[in-house]
Coordinates of C-alpha atoms in Angstrom, one line a residue:
Chain Q
M1 CA 71.0 -74.2 23.5
R2 CA 73.1 -71.4 25.1
A3 CA 71.5 -69.9 28.1
L4 CA 71.9 -68.4 31.5
S5 CA 71.2 -69.4 34.6
L6 CA 70.2 -68.2 38.1
D7 CA 71.6 -71.6 40.2
G8 CA 69.6 -69.4 43.8
S9 CA 73.3 -67.3 44.7
G10 CA 72.6 -64.4 42.7
R11 CA 75.3 -65.9 40.1
V12 CA 74.8 -66.1 36.8
S13 CA 76.6 -69.1 34.4
L14 CA 76.6 -69.2 30.9
G15 CA 76.3 -72.9 30.1
E16 CA 74.5 -75.0 28.2
A17 CA 70.3 -75.6 28.6
P18 CA 67.9 -78.3 27.0
V19 CA 66.0 -77.2 24.5
P20 CA 62.1 -76.2 26.0
D21 CA 60.0 -78.9 24.8
T22 CA 56.8 -78.6 26.4
P23 CA 54.7 -80.3 25.0
G24 CA 50.9 -77.6 24.1
E25 CA 53.0 -74.8 22.8
C26 CA 55.5 -72.6 20.5
L27 CA 58.9 -72.8 20.2
I28 CA 60.5 -69.4 19.6
R29 CA 63.4 -68.5 18.6
V30 CA 64.5 -65.4 20.6
R31 CA 66.0 -62.3 19.5
A32 CA 66.4 -60.4 21.6
A33 CA 66.0 -59.5 25.6
G34 CA 65.5 -56.9 27.2
I35 CA 67.2 -57.5 31.5
C36 CA 64.7 -56.1 33.4
G37 CA 65.1 -54.5 37.3
T38 CA 63.2 -57.7 38.5
D39 CA 66.1 -59.4 37.1
L40 CA 68.5 -57.7 38.5
Q41 CA 66.1 -57.8 41.9
M42 CA 66.2 -61.9 41.0
I43 CA 69.9 -62.3 41.3
D44 CA 70.4 -60.3 44.8
G45 CA 67.9 -63.1 45.5
Y46 CA 64.0 -62.2 44.9
A47 CA 61.6 -64.7 44.5
D48 CA 64.6 -67.8 44.5
Y49 CA 64.9 -68.9 41.1
R50 CA 66.4 -70.9 39.8
G51 CA 67.2 -72.5 36.0
V52 CA 67.4 -70.3 32.8
F53 CA 66.2 -66.9 33.2
G54 CA 65.0 -63.8 31.3
H55 CA 61.4 -62.6 30.2
E56 CA 61.6 -59.9 27.7
F57 CA 62.3 -60.8 24.7
V58 CA 61.0 -60.7 21.2
G59 CA 61.9 -64.1 18.7
I60 CA 60.5 -66.0 16.1
V61 CA 58.2 -68.1 16.2
E62 CA 60.1 -71.5 14.6
R63 CA 58.0 -74.9 15.2
S64 CA 53.9 -74.7 16.3
P65 CA 52.4 -77.8 18.5
S66 CA 49.2 -78.5 16.6
P67 CA 47.9 -77.6 12.7
A68 CA 45.7 -75.4 14.2
D69 CA 48.7 -73.0 15.8
A70 CA 50.9 -73.8 12.4
H71 CA 50.4 -70.2 11.1
W72 CA 52.2 -68.6 14.2
V73 CA 55.3 -70.0 12.3
G74 CA 57.6 -67.5 11.0
R75 CA 55.5 -64.9 12.4
R76 CA 57.2 -62.4 15.2
V77 CA 56.5 -61.5 18.0
V78 CA 56.7 -60.7 21.3
G79 CA 54.4 -63.3 24.9
E80 CA 52.8 -62.9 27.6
I81 CA 55.2 -63.9 30.8
N82 CA 52.0 -65.4 33.1
V83 CA 51.2 -69.6 31.7
G84 CA 48.0 -70.2 34.5
C85 CA 46.8 -74.6 34.5
G86 CA 44.0 -73.2 32.6
S87 CA 41.0 -75.6 35.0
C88 CA 41.0 -72.8 38.1
G89 CA 38.4 -69.8 38.4
R90 CA 41.2 -67.5 38.6
C91 CA 41.7 -69.0 34.6
R92 CA 38.1 -68.9 33.6
A93 CA 37.9 -65.6 34.2
G94 CA 40.4 -63.7 32.6
V95 CA 42.9 -63.8 35.6
K96 CA 45.9 -66.2 34.6
E97 CA 48.1 -63.6 35.9
H98 CA 46.8 -65.7 39.8
C99 CA 46.2 -68.3 38.6
E100 CA 47.5 -70.2 41.8
H101 CA 49.7 -72.8 40.0
R102 CA 50.8 -70.1 37.5
T103 CA 54.4 -70.6 35.7
V104 CA 56.0 -67.6 35.1
L105 CA 58.5 -67.3 32.3
G106 CA 62.4 -67.0 33.5
I107 CA 60.2 -66.6 37.1
R108 CA 59.3 -68.7 38.0
E109 CA 59.4 -73.3 36.9
R110 CA 59.6 -72.4 32.8
P111 CA 62.1 -71.3 31.6
G112 CA 62.8 -67.5 30.9
S113 CA 63.9 -65.8 27.6
F114 CA 68.1 -65.2 28.0
A115 CA 68.5 -67.6 26.2
E116 CA 68.7 -69.3 22.4
Y117 CA 64.6 -70.4 22.6
V118 CA 61.8 -70.4 24.8
S119 CA 58.8 -72.5 24.7
L120 CA 54.5 -70.5 25.0
P121 CA 51.2 -71.1 24.4
A122 CA 50.1 -69.8 21.3
A123 CA 47.3 -67.9 23.3
N124 CA 50.1 -66.0 25.1
L125 CA 51.7 -65.4 22.6
H126 CA 51.6 -61.4 19.9
E127 CA 52.4 -60.6 16.4
V128 CA 54.8 -57.2 16.3
P129 CA 53.6 -55.2 13.6
D130 CA 57.0 -54.3 11.0
E131 CA 57.2 -50.8 12.0
V132 CA 58.1 -51.8 15.9
E133 CA 61.8 -53.3 15.0
D134 CA 63.1 -55.6 17.8
R135 CA 65.5 -53.5 20.1
A136 CA 61.9 -51.4 21.3
A137 CA 59.7 -55.1 20.3
V138 CA 62.1 -56.0 23.4
F139 CA 59.3 -52.9 25.9
V140 CA 55.9 -54.8 25.1
E141 CA 56.4 -56.6 28.2
P142 CA 57.4 -53.7 30.6
L143 CA 55.3 -51.7 28.9
A144 CA 52.3 -54.0 29.4
A145 CA 52.8 -53.2 32.7
A146 CA 52.9 -49.8 32.4
C147 CA 49.7 -50.3 30.4
R148 CA 48.3 -52.0 33.4
I149 CA 48.0 -48.7 35.6
L150 CA 45.6 -47.5 33.3
E151 CA 43.6 -50.6 34.1
Q152 CA 42.8 -49.8 37.4
V153 CA 43.1 -46.4 38.6
P154 CA 40.5 -43.9 36.9
I155 CA 42.3 -41.2 35.5
R156 CA 40.8 -37.3 34.5
P157 CA 42.8 -35.5 32.3
G158 CA 43.7 -32.6 34.5
A159 CA 44.8 -35.3 36.9
R160 CA 47.4 -34.3 38.4
L161 CA 50.9 -37.0 38.2
A162 CA 53.8 -38.2 39.9
V163 CA 56.3 -41.3 38.8
L164 CA 58.5 -42.3 41.4
G165 CA 62.3 -43.1 40.0
D166 CA 64.2 -43.0 36.7
G167 CA 64.2 -45.5 36.0
R168 CA 64.1 -47.6 33.0
M169 CA 60.4 -48.5 34.6
G170 CA 59.7 -45.1 35.8
I171 CA 60.3 -43.6 32.5
L172 CA 57.8 -45.7 30.5
I173 CA 54.8 -45.3 32.9
A174 CA 55.5 -41.9 32.3
Q175 CA 55.1 -42.2 29.4
V176 CA 52.0 -44.1 28.8
L177 CA 50.4 -42.3 31.4
R178 CA 51.5 -39.0 29.4
T179 CA 48.9 -40.1 27.2
A180 CA 45.9 -40.1 29.8
A181 CA 46.6 -36.9 31.1
D182 CA 48.5 -33.3 31.2
A183 CA 50.5 -33.1 34.2
V184 CA 52.9 -35.9 34.8
T185 CA 56.0 -35.3 36.5
L186 CA 59.3 -38.0 36.7
I187 CA 60.5 -37.6 39.7
G188 CA 64.3 -39.0 40.3
H189 CA 67.4 -38.2 41.0
H190 CA 69.9 -39.2 37.7
D191 CA 70.8 -36.0 35.9
R192 CA 71.8 -38.4 33.2
K193 CA 67.6 -40.2 33.2
L194 CA 66.4 -37.4 34.3
A195 CA 68.0 -35.8 31.0
V196 CA 66.7 -38.4 29.0
A197 CA 62.7 -38.8 30.3
R198 CA 62.8 -34.9 29.7
S199 CA 64.0 -35.4 26.0
L200 CA 61.0 -37.4 25.7
G201 CA 59.2 -33.9 26.8
I202 CA 58.1 -35.5 30.3
A203 CA 58.0 -33.4 32.9
S204 CA 61.2 -33.4 35.9
M205 CA 61.7 -33.5 38.9
R206 CA 64.6 -33.7 42.0
S207 CA 63.8 -36.2 44.6
G208 CA 63.4 -33.6 47.4
E209 CA 62.2 -30.3 44.7
S210 CA 58.3 -31.2 45.8
D211 CA 57.0 -29.0 48.7
G212 CA 54.8 -31.7 49.2
N213 CA 51.3 -33.8 49.6
Q214 CA 50.4 -32.5 45.7
F215 CA 50.2 -34.9 43.6
D216 CA 46.6 -36.6 43.1
V217 CA 47.8 -40.0 41.8
V218 CA 51.6 -41.4 42.6
V219 CA 53.3 -44.0 41.2
D220 CA 56.7 -45.9 43.0
A221 CA 58.6 -47.6 40.3
T222 CA 61.7 -46.8 42.2
G223 CA 62.9 -50.2 42.9
R224 CA 63.4 -49.8 46.4
A225 CA 61.9 -50.7 49.5
D226 CA 61.5 -47.1 51.1
G227 CA 59.8 -46.0 47.4
L228 CA 56.2 -46.2 49.6
A229 CA 56.9 -43.8 52.8
A230 CA 58.7 -41.3 49.9
A231 CA 55.7 -41.8 47.7
L232 CA 53.0 -40.7 50.5
T233 CA 55.1 -37.4 51.5
L234 CA 53.9 -36.3 48.0
V235 CA 50.3 -37.7 48.3
R236 CA 47.1 -35.5 48.6
P237 CA 45.0 -36.8 50.7
L238 CA 42.3 -38.8 49.5
G239 CA 44.8 -40.5 46.1
T240 CA 46.3 -43.2 44.8
I241 CA 49.7 -44.7 45.3
V242 CA 50.3 -47.2 43.0
L243 CA 52.6 -50.0 44.1
K244 CA 54.7 -51.1 40.8
S245 CA 57.5 -52.7 42.0
T246 CA 58.4 -55.6 43.9
T247 CA 61.4 -55.5 47.0
H248 CA 62.9 -58.1 47.9
G249 CA 62.3 -57.7 52.4
E250 CA 60.8 -56.0 54.7
T251 CA 59.8 -52.6 54.2
A252 CA 59.6 -50.5 57.6
A253 CA 57.2 -47.1 56.8
A254 CA 55.6 -44.8 58.8
L255 CA 51.9 -46.2 58.3
W256 CA 49.0 -43.8 60.0
P257 CA 48.8 -41.5 56.6
V258 CA 47.4 -44.1 54.6
V259 CA 44.0 -44.0 57.2
V260 CA 44.6 -40.4 58.0
H261 CA 45.0 -39.4 54.2
E262 CA 42.4 -42.3 53.4
V263 CA 45.1 -43.2 51.0
T264 CA 44.8 -46.2 48.2
V265 CA 47.1 -48.2 47.9
V266 CA 47.1 -50.4 44.2
G267 CA 49.1 -53.1 43.5
S268 CA 49.6 -53.2 39.8
R269 CA 51.8 -56.1 37.8
C270 CA 51.9 -57.0 34.7
G271 CA 49.4 -55.8 32.2
P272 CA 48.3 -56.3 28.2
F273 CA 49.9 -56.8 25.3
A274 CA 47.7 -55.0 23.5
P275 CA 47.8 -51.8 23.5
A276 CA 51.2 -51.5 24.5
I277 CA 52.5 -52.7 20.9
E278 CA 49.7 -50.1 20.1
L279 CA 51.5 -47.7 21.8
L280 CA 55.3 -48.1 19.8
A281 CA 53.5 -48.1 16.5
G282 CA 51.6 -45.6 16.9
R283 CA 55.0 -43.7 18.1
S284 CA 52.9 -42.9 21.5
V285 CA 56.2 -43.9 23.4
S286 CA 59.6 -43.8 22.4
V287 CA 61.9 -46.6 24.0
L288 CA 65.1 -46.2 22.0
P289 CA 66.8 -43.7 24.1
L290 CA 66.3 -45.4 26.5
I291 CA 68.6 -48.8 25.3
A292 CA 72.7 -47.9 25.9
G293 CA 74.0 -52.0 24.7
S294 CA 73.1 -55.0 23.0
F295 CA 75.4 -57.7 24.2
A296 CA 75.7 -61.2 23.1
L297 CA 75.3 -64.2 26.0
D298 CA 78.9 -64.0 26.1
D299 CA 79.4 -60.9 27.9
H300 CA 76.7 -61.1 30.8
D301 CA 79.1 -60.1 33.2
E302 CA 79.5 -57.1 31.5
A303 CA 76.2 -56.4 30.9
F304 CA 74.5 -57.5 33.8
V305 CA 77.3 -54.3 35.0
A306 CA 76.2 -52.1 32.1
A307 CA 71.7 -53.1 33.5
R308 CA 72.2 -51.4 36.7
R309 CA 73.4 -48.4 36.6
E310 CA 72.9 -47.8 32.5
L311 CA 68.1 -47.8 32.1
K312 CA 68.2 -49.8 29.4
V313 CA 70.9 -52.9 28.2
L314 CA 69.7 -56.0 25.6
I315 CA 70.8 -59.8 25.9
T316 CA 71.4 -61.0 21.8
P317 CA 71.3 -65.1 22.2
D318 CA 71.1 -65.0 18.5
R319 CA 74.6 -66.3 17.5
V320 CA 73.2 -64.7 14.1
Chain B
M1 CA 34.5 -27.0 84.2
R2 CA 35.8 -30.7 85.6
A3 CA 38.0 -32.0 82.2
L4 CA 40.7 -35.1 81.5
S5 CA 44.0 -33.9 79.5
L6 CA 46.7 -35.0 78.1
D7 CA 50.1 -33.6 79.4
G8 CA 52.4 -34.7 75.8
S9 CA 53.9 -37.2 77.9
G10 CA 51.5 -39.7 78.5
R11 CA 49.9 -38.8 82.7
V12 CA 46.1 -38.7 81.9
S13 CA 44.7 -35.5 84.4
L14 CA 41.7 -34.3 85.8
G15 CA 41.7 -30.7 86.7
E16 CA 39.6 -27.3 85.8
A17 CA 39.9 -26.1 82.6
P18 CA 37.8 -23.5 80.9
V19 CA 34.6 -23.7 79.5
P20 CA 34.2 -23.3 75.4
D21 CA 33.5 -20.7 74.3
T22 CA 34.0 -20.4 70.4
P23 CA 32.3 -17.7 68.7
G24 CA 30.0 -19.0 66.2
E25 CA 29.6 -22.3 68.0
C26 CA 27.3 -24.9 70.1
L27 CA 27.2 -25.4 73.4
I28 CA 26.7 -28.9 74.5
R29 CA 26.9 -30.6 77.5
V30 CA 28.1 -34.0 78.1
R31 CA 25.9 -37.0 79.0
A32 CA 28.1 -39.5 78.1
A33 CA 31.7 -40.1 76.5
G34 CA 33.2 -43.2 75.5
I35 CA 36.7 -44.0 75.8
C36 CA 38.3 -44.9 71.7
G37 CA 40.7 -46.8 70.8
T38 CA 43.0 -44.4 69.1
D39 CA 42.7 -42.1 73.6
L40 CA 44.7 -44.9 74.2
Q41 CA 47.2 -45.1 71.5
M42 CA 47.3 -40.8 72.3
I43 CA 47.8 -41.4 75.8
D44 CA 50.5 -43.9 75.0
G45 CA 52.2 -41.1 72.2
Y46 CA 50.0 -40.9 68.8
A47 CA 49.6 -36.9 67.4
D48 CA 52.0 -35.5 69.8
Y49 CA 48.6 -34.5 71.4
R50 CA 48.4 -31.6 75.0
G51 CA 44.7 -31.1 76.4
V52 CA 41.1 -32.5 77.1
F53 CA 41.0 -35.2 75.2
G54 CA 38.6 -37.8 73.8
H55 CA 36.8 -37.4 70.6
E56 CA 32.7 -39.8 72.0
F57 CA 30.1 -38.2 72.5
V58 CA 26.2 -37.8 73.0
G59 CA 24.8 -34.2 74.9
I60 CA 22.3 -31.5 75.2
V61 CA 22.9 -28.9 73.3
E62 CA 23.1 -25.8 76.3
R63 CA 23.5 -22.6 73.6
S64 CA 23.4 -21.5 70.5
P65 CA 25.0 -18.7 68.3
S66 CA 22.8 -17.4 67.1
P67 CA 19.1 -17.0 66.6
A68 CA 19.3 -19.4 63.4
D69 CA 20.5 -22.6 65.4
A70 CA 18.5 -21.7 68.9
H71 CA 16.3 -24.2 67.8
W72 CA 19.0 -26.5 68.7
V73 CA 19.4 -26.0 72.3
G74 CA 17.8 -28.2 74.1
R75 CA 18.7 -31.3 71.3
R76 CA 20.5 -34.7 72.6
V77 CA 22.6 -35.0 69.7
V78 CA 25.7 -36.6 68.9
G79 CA 29.2 -34.6 67.1
E80 CA 31.4 -34.8 63.8
I81 CA 34.5 -34.4 65.3
N82 CA 36.6 -32.7 62.2
V83 CA 36.0 -28.7 62.0
G84 CA 37.7 -27.5 58.4
C85 CA 38.7 -23.9 58.1
G86 CA 35.5 -23.6 55.4
S87 CA 37.1 -22.1 52.4
C88 CA 39.3 -24.3 51.9
G89 CA 39.0 -26.9 48.0
R90 CA 38.3 -29.4 50.1
C91 CA 36.4 -28.0 53.0
R92 CA 34.3 -26.1 49.3
A93 CA 34.6 -29.7 47.8
G94 CA 32.6 -31.2 51.1
V95 CA 35.9 -33.0 53.2
K96 CA 36.3 -31.2 56.2
E97 CA 37.8 -34.4 57.4
H98 CA 40.6 -33.1 55.1
C99 CA 40.8 -29.0 55.3
E100 CA 44.8 -29.2 56.2
H101 CA 43.7 -26.8 58.6
R102 CA 41.5 -28.7 59.7
T103 CA 40.8 -29.3 63.8
V104 CA 39.4 -33.2 64.7
L105 CA 37.5 -32.6 68.8
G106 CA 40.3 -33.9 71.9
I107 CA 42.9 -34.7 68.8
R108 CA 44.1 -32.5 67.0
E109 CA 43.3 -28.1 68.6
R110 CA 40.5 -28.4 70.0
P111 CA 39.1 -29.8 73.3
G112 CA 36.7 -32.7 73.7
S113 CA 34.9 -34.9 75.3
F114 CA 36.5 -35.8 78.5
A115 CA 35.0 -32.7 79.5
E116 CA 31.2 -31.8 81.4
Y117 CA 31.1 -29.3 78.2
V118 CA 32.4 -29.3 74.0
S119 CA 32.0 -26.9 71.3
L120 CA 30.6 -27.4 68.1
P121 CA 29.5 -26.0 65.1
A122 CA 25.6 -26.0 64.6
A123 CA 27.3 -28.6 61.0
N124 CA 28.3 -30.7 63.0
L125 CA 25.3 -32.0 65.3
H126 CA 22.8 -34.7 64.8
E127 CA 20.1 -35.2 66.3
V128 CA 20.0 -38.2 68.5
P129 CA 16.2 -40.1 68.1
D130 CA 14.4 -40.9 71.0
E131 CA 14.7 -44.9 70.3
V132 CA 19.3 -44.6 70.9
E133 CA 19.4 -44.1 74.4
D134 CA 22.2 -41.3 75.8
R135 CA 24.7 -45.4 76.5
A136 CA 24.6 -46.3 72.2
A137 CA 24.7 -42.2 71.3
V138 CA 28.2 -42.9 71.9
F139 CA 28.8 -45.0 69.6
V140 CA 27.3 -43.1 66.4
E141 CA 31.4 -41.5 66.0
P142 CA 32.9 -45.3 65.8
L143 CA 29.5 -46.5 64.0
A144 CA 30.2 -43.9 61.4
A145 CA 33.5 -44.5 61.1
A146 CA 32.8 -48.2 60.4
C147 CA 30.0 -47.2 57.4
R148 CA 32.7 -45.4 55.6
I149 CA 34.4 -48.5 53.8
L150 CA 30.7 -49.3 52.5
E151 CA 31.4 -45.4 50.6
Q152 CA 35.7 -46.7 50.3
V153 CA 35.1 -50.1 48.8
P154 CA 32.1 -51.6 47.1
I155 CA 31.0 -55.4 48.8
R156 CA 29.1 -57.7 46.3
P157 CA 26.0 -59.2 48.6
G158 CA 28.1 -62.5 47.5
A159 CA 31.8 -61.3 48.6
R160 CA 34.0 -63.3 51.4
L161 CA 35.0 -60.5 54.0
A162 CA 36.9 -60.6 56.6
V163 CA 38.2 -58.2 59.7
L164 CA 40.6 -58.9 61.4
G165 CA 40.5 -57.6 65.3
D166 CA 37.8 -58.9 68.8
G167 CA 38.2 -55.5 69.3
R168 CA 35.2 -52.9 69.7
M169 CA 36.1 -52.1 66.5
G170 CA 36.2 -54.9 65.7
I171 CA 32.8 -55.7 66.6
L172 CA 31.4 -52.4 64.7
I173 CA 32.7 -53.5 61.5
A174 CA 31.7 -56.7 61.3
Q175 CA 28.4 -56.0 62.6
V176 CA 28.2 -52.9 59.8
L177 CA 29.7 -55.6 57.1
R178 CA 26.5 -58.0 58.0
T179 CA 24.4 -54.9 56.8
A180 CA 26.4 -55.6 53.1
A181 CA 27.0 -59.5 52.3
D182 CA 26.5 -62.5 54.7
A183 CA 29.9 -64.7 54.7
V184 CA 31.6 -62.2 57.8
T185 CA 34.1 -63.6 59.6
L186 CA 35.7 -62.1 62.7
I187 CA 38.5 -63.0 63.2
G188 CA 40.8 -62.3 67.0
H189 CA 41.7 -64.1 69.7
H190 CA 40.5 -63.9 72.5
D191 CA 37.8 -66.0 73.2
R192 CA 35.8 -63.9 75.9
K193 CA 35.7 -61.5 73.0
L194 CA 34.5 -63.3 70.5
A195 CA 32.2 -65.0 72.2
V196 CA 30.5 -61.9 72.9
A197 CA 30.7 -60.9 68.6
R198 CA 29.6 -64.6 67.7
S199 CA 26.7 -63.8 70.7
L200 CA 25.9 -60.8 67.9
G201 CA 25.8 -63.0 65.5
I202 CA 29.2 -63.2 63.9
A203 CA 30.9 -66.0 62.2
S204 CA 34.3 -66.2 64.1
M205 CA 37.6 -67.6 64.4
R206 CA 40.7 -67.4 66.0
S207 CA 44.0 -66.1 64.6
G208 CA 45.7 -68.5 62.7
E209 CA 43.8 -70.6 62.1
S210 CA 42.5 -69.7 58.8
D211 CA 44.1 -71.7 55.4
G212 CA 44.3 -68.4 54.2
N213 CA 44.5 -66.0 51.3
Q214 CA 40.4 -66.7 51.2
F215 CA 39.1 -63.5 51.4
D216 CA 37.6 -59.9 49.2
V217 CA 38.6 -58.4 51.7
V218 CA 39.7 -58.1 54.7
V219 CA 39.8 -55.1 57.0
D220 CA 42.3 -54.9 59.8
A221 CA 41.2 -53.3 63.4
T222 CA 43.5 -54.9 65.8
G223 CA 45.7 -51.7 66.1
R224 CA 48.2 -53.5 66.0
A225 CA 52.0 -52.7 63.4
D226 CA 51.4 -55.8 62.4
G227 CA 48.3 -56.0 61.6
L228 CA 49.1 -55.4 57.3
A229 CA 50.7 -58.4 57.1
A230 CA 48.0 -60.4 58.9
A231 CA 45.5 -60.0 56.2
L232 CA 48.4 -59.7 52.9
T233 CA 47.6 -63.1 54.6
L234 CA 43.8 -63.0 54.5
V235 CA 43.3 -61.7 51.2
R236 CA 43.0 -63.5 47.6
P237 CA 44.7 -61.6 44.6
L238 CA 43.4 -58.3 42.9
G239 CA 41.0 -58.4 46.6
T240 CA 41.2 -55.6 49.3
I241 CA 43.0 -54.6 52.1
V242 CA 41.2 -51.8 54.3
L243 CA 43.7 -50.3 56.9
K244 CA 41.2 -49.2 60.4
S245 CA 43.3 -47.9 62.2
T246 CA 45.9 -46.2 63.1
T247 CA 49.4 -47.3 64.9
H248 CA 52.0 -45.1 66.6
G249 CA 55.5 -45.7 64.0
E250 CA 56.7 -47.5 61.9
T251 CA 55.7 -51.1 61.1
A252 CA 58.2 -53.7 59.3
A253 CA 56.0 -55.2 56.3
A254 CA 57.2 -57.3 53.0
L255 CA 55.5 -55.5 50.8
W256 CA 56.0 -57.6 47.9
P257 CA 53.1 -60.0 48.4
V258 CA 50.7 -56.4 47.7
V259 CA 52.5 -55.7 44.2
V260 CA 52.6 -59.3 42.9
H261 CA 48.9 -60.0 44.0
E262 CA 47.6 -57.6 43.0
V263 CA 45.6 -56.7 46.2
T264 CA 44.9 -52.7 47.3
V265 CA 44.5 -50.7 50.1
V266 CA 42.6 -48.3 51.3
G267 CA 42.7 -46.8 53.9
S268 CA 39.8 -45.2 55.8
R269 CA 39.1 -42.7 58.7
C270 CA 36.0 -40.6 59.6
G271 CA 32.3 -41.8 58.3
P272 CA 29.3 -40.5 57.8
F273 CA 27.2 -39.7 60.9
A274 CA 23.3 -40.4 59.4
P275 CA 23.4 -43.7 58.8
A276 CA 25.0 -44.8 61.9
I277 CA 22.8 -43.5 63.1
E278 CA 20.1 -45.2 61.1
L279 CA 21.8 -48.6 61.6
L280 CA 21.6 -48.1 65.9
A281 CA 17.5 -46.5 65.7
G282 CA 16.6 -49.3 63.5
R283 CA 18.7 -52.1 65.6
S284 CA 20.4 -54.0 62.8
V285 CA 22.9 -52.8 65.1
S286 CA 23.8 -54.0 69.0
V287 CA 26.7 -51.6 71.0
L288 CA 24.9 -52.3 74.8
P289 CA 27.5 -55.6 74.6
L290 CA 30.1 -54.2 74.3
I291 CA 30.0 -52.2 77.5
A292 CA 32.1 -52.4 80.3
G293 CA 31.2 -49.9 82.3
S294 CA 30.4 -45.9 82.7
F295 CA 32.8 -44.6 85.1
A296 CA 33.0 -40.9 87.4
L297 CA 35.7 -38.6 85.8
D298 CA 37.4 -39.0 89.2
D299 CA 37.6 -42.9 88.9
H300 CA 39.7 -41.7 85.2
D301 CA 42.9 -44.3 85.6
E302 CA 39.7 -47.6 87.3
A303 CA 38.4 -46.2 83.1
F304 CA 41.5 -45.9 81.4
V305 CA 42.7 -49.6 82.9
A306 CA 39.5 -51.1 81.8
A307 CA 39.6 -50.2 78.2
R308 CA 42.9 -51.9 78.0
R309 CA 41.5 -55.3 79.3
E310 CA 37.4 -54.0 77.5
L311 CA 35.5 -53.8 74.4
K312 CA 34.3 -50.0 75.4
V313 CA 35.0 -48.1 78.8
L314 CA 32.5 -45.7 78.8
I315 CA 32.5 -42.7 80.4
T316 CA 30.6 -39.7 82.5
P317 CA 31.1 -36.1 82.8
D318 CA 27.2 -34.8 83.9
R319 CA 28.2 -34.4 87.5
V320 CA 23.7 -34.5 88.1

């Protein structure tokens, strides 16, 4: 099959890769894949990954490993990206996302979704309802990551919330937080992206316009190393900062405000797919306005250039 | 009165200072004061404070502001160090520790306890029971700060806890955590201080001996800028790090493990005096073995040199 690979030096190349054939897993033909901030960071050196990358996708199950899973064949699905060992304490406790021996689709020892096919265990799959079209279904994985925040941080309906970063994750997170509280402010510095957010009904503010120290919860979705420092200027004493973006390398930050203001900083990664699918199906979250374009595998150079500039770019590996 | 002051350039000087005469507050004759890590950091430039410093003390109330507070006169007391404005939302919510306009004994706009007298509102005072001698009572303030952790982080009795840093705060925190869970390990690199901890029944380990990623909760009491990075190597995924020490300046740390392992980082500062006094009165925490010596105000140079080397050094401003 054709697939996009990282060679460990930041080069993306289109080439032939074996169709995945992992025992005990379903084979899924990819209909559309999304380019995520993590993909761009991996190109820049994060995670030191070599191989087929990409982890946001929607596809059709073509083959199941056993009669017990045969009902999946033909279904349109999205897939959780972490595959645990199944036997360690964390897997038994239901947190395969933190299994020490996990593989992660397109990120860690598992070929990803910028390809014609991916392989995943049936337990990772979620059927996509008809009312969620392919282009929207690609957002289930990042939207699940946004939903993770609601699992980790109790949010009062009257809480004042800020999301730092007007990129794709920031706008998804702001929409998810809006389902829990009324006062959500997106803070960024791209007029065009803030305008998209406003068109979705999200209050927005340019970086630097806040008079500081006023938010109960601040989510850092900047993807930048200085995100924590910026969040610390915005959170109230005894408030919470959610760190949502992984950054490559070291961050320099004055940490004394964490102690003096007794701030809680919560790291947040992958989240639950079911509520994310429900939010899309129920139109509580809008994702189509974020999409700048879809590119074929052959046009990957153009796709990744666009992904650094635009809110969301899709790749459609299917030659049909 | 005689008092030790900081001049803003790291110089400590003994001189005459006015006896505090704040309307509405009690006047307390200081019997003993403790040198804290924060005092040493202030000498090194943290908090940019000028004036009489010191904030751990025990003393006798000599004067009360009104007949309603007259019962305090003659009592032996310790005092909470934060004084709020009394009218803002945080003061009304009972968290004067986070009042934006607060003064803090010997740290922020309020003369401290390396002096013959201090002034505090009666509401900040706690009587010291007879079974807690002066030298132990000086530890109430830092012990309260250790108790704060139990207010912030739920601790299961079976939890595996680590305290990073074998200084005065580390040993107090380890003892407080031991009241909540059995498996507490103190991690440091001073054989002499680790031996004191072991003599108090605390399991200890030299830095670098841990095989990593095994603790449910790690408390950073190193007072060093690299404390967070060290704690991140010791905490399990989904675990909690408590930051207990303020450090001057910026810290360089790779923050991606906070996100990838979904770690919660909790800043922790001042704590409740009542449980701290109970722990001392009930002998659940031992503090006398930490004391290396008591110095008169005149011997302040020697005292601060010793405080950088030893676990705890006291200053006794009373000339009697």
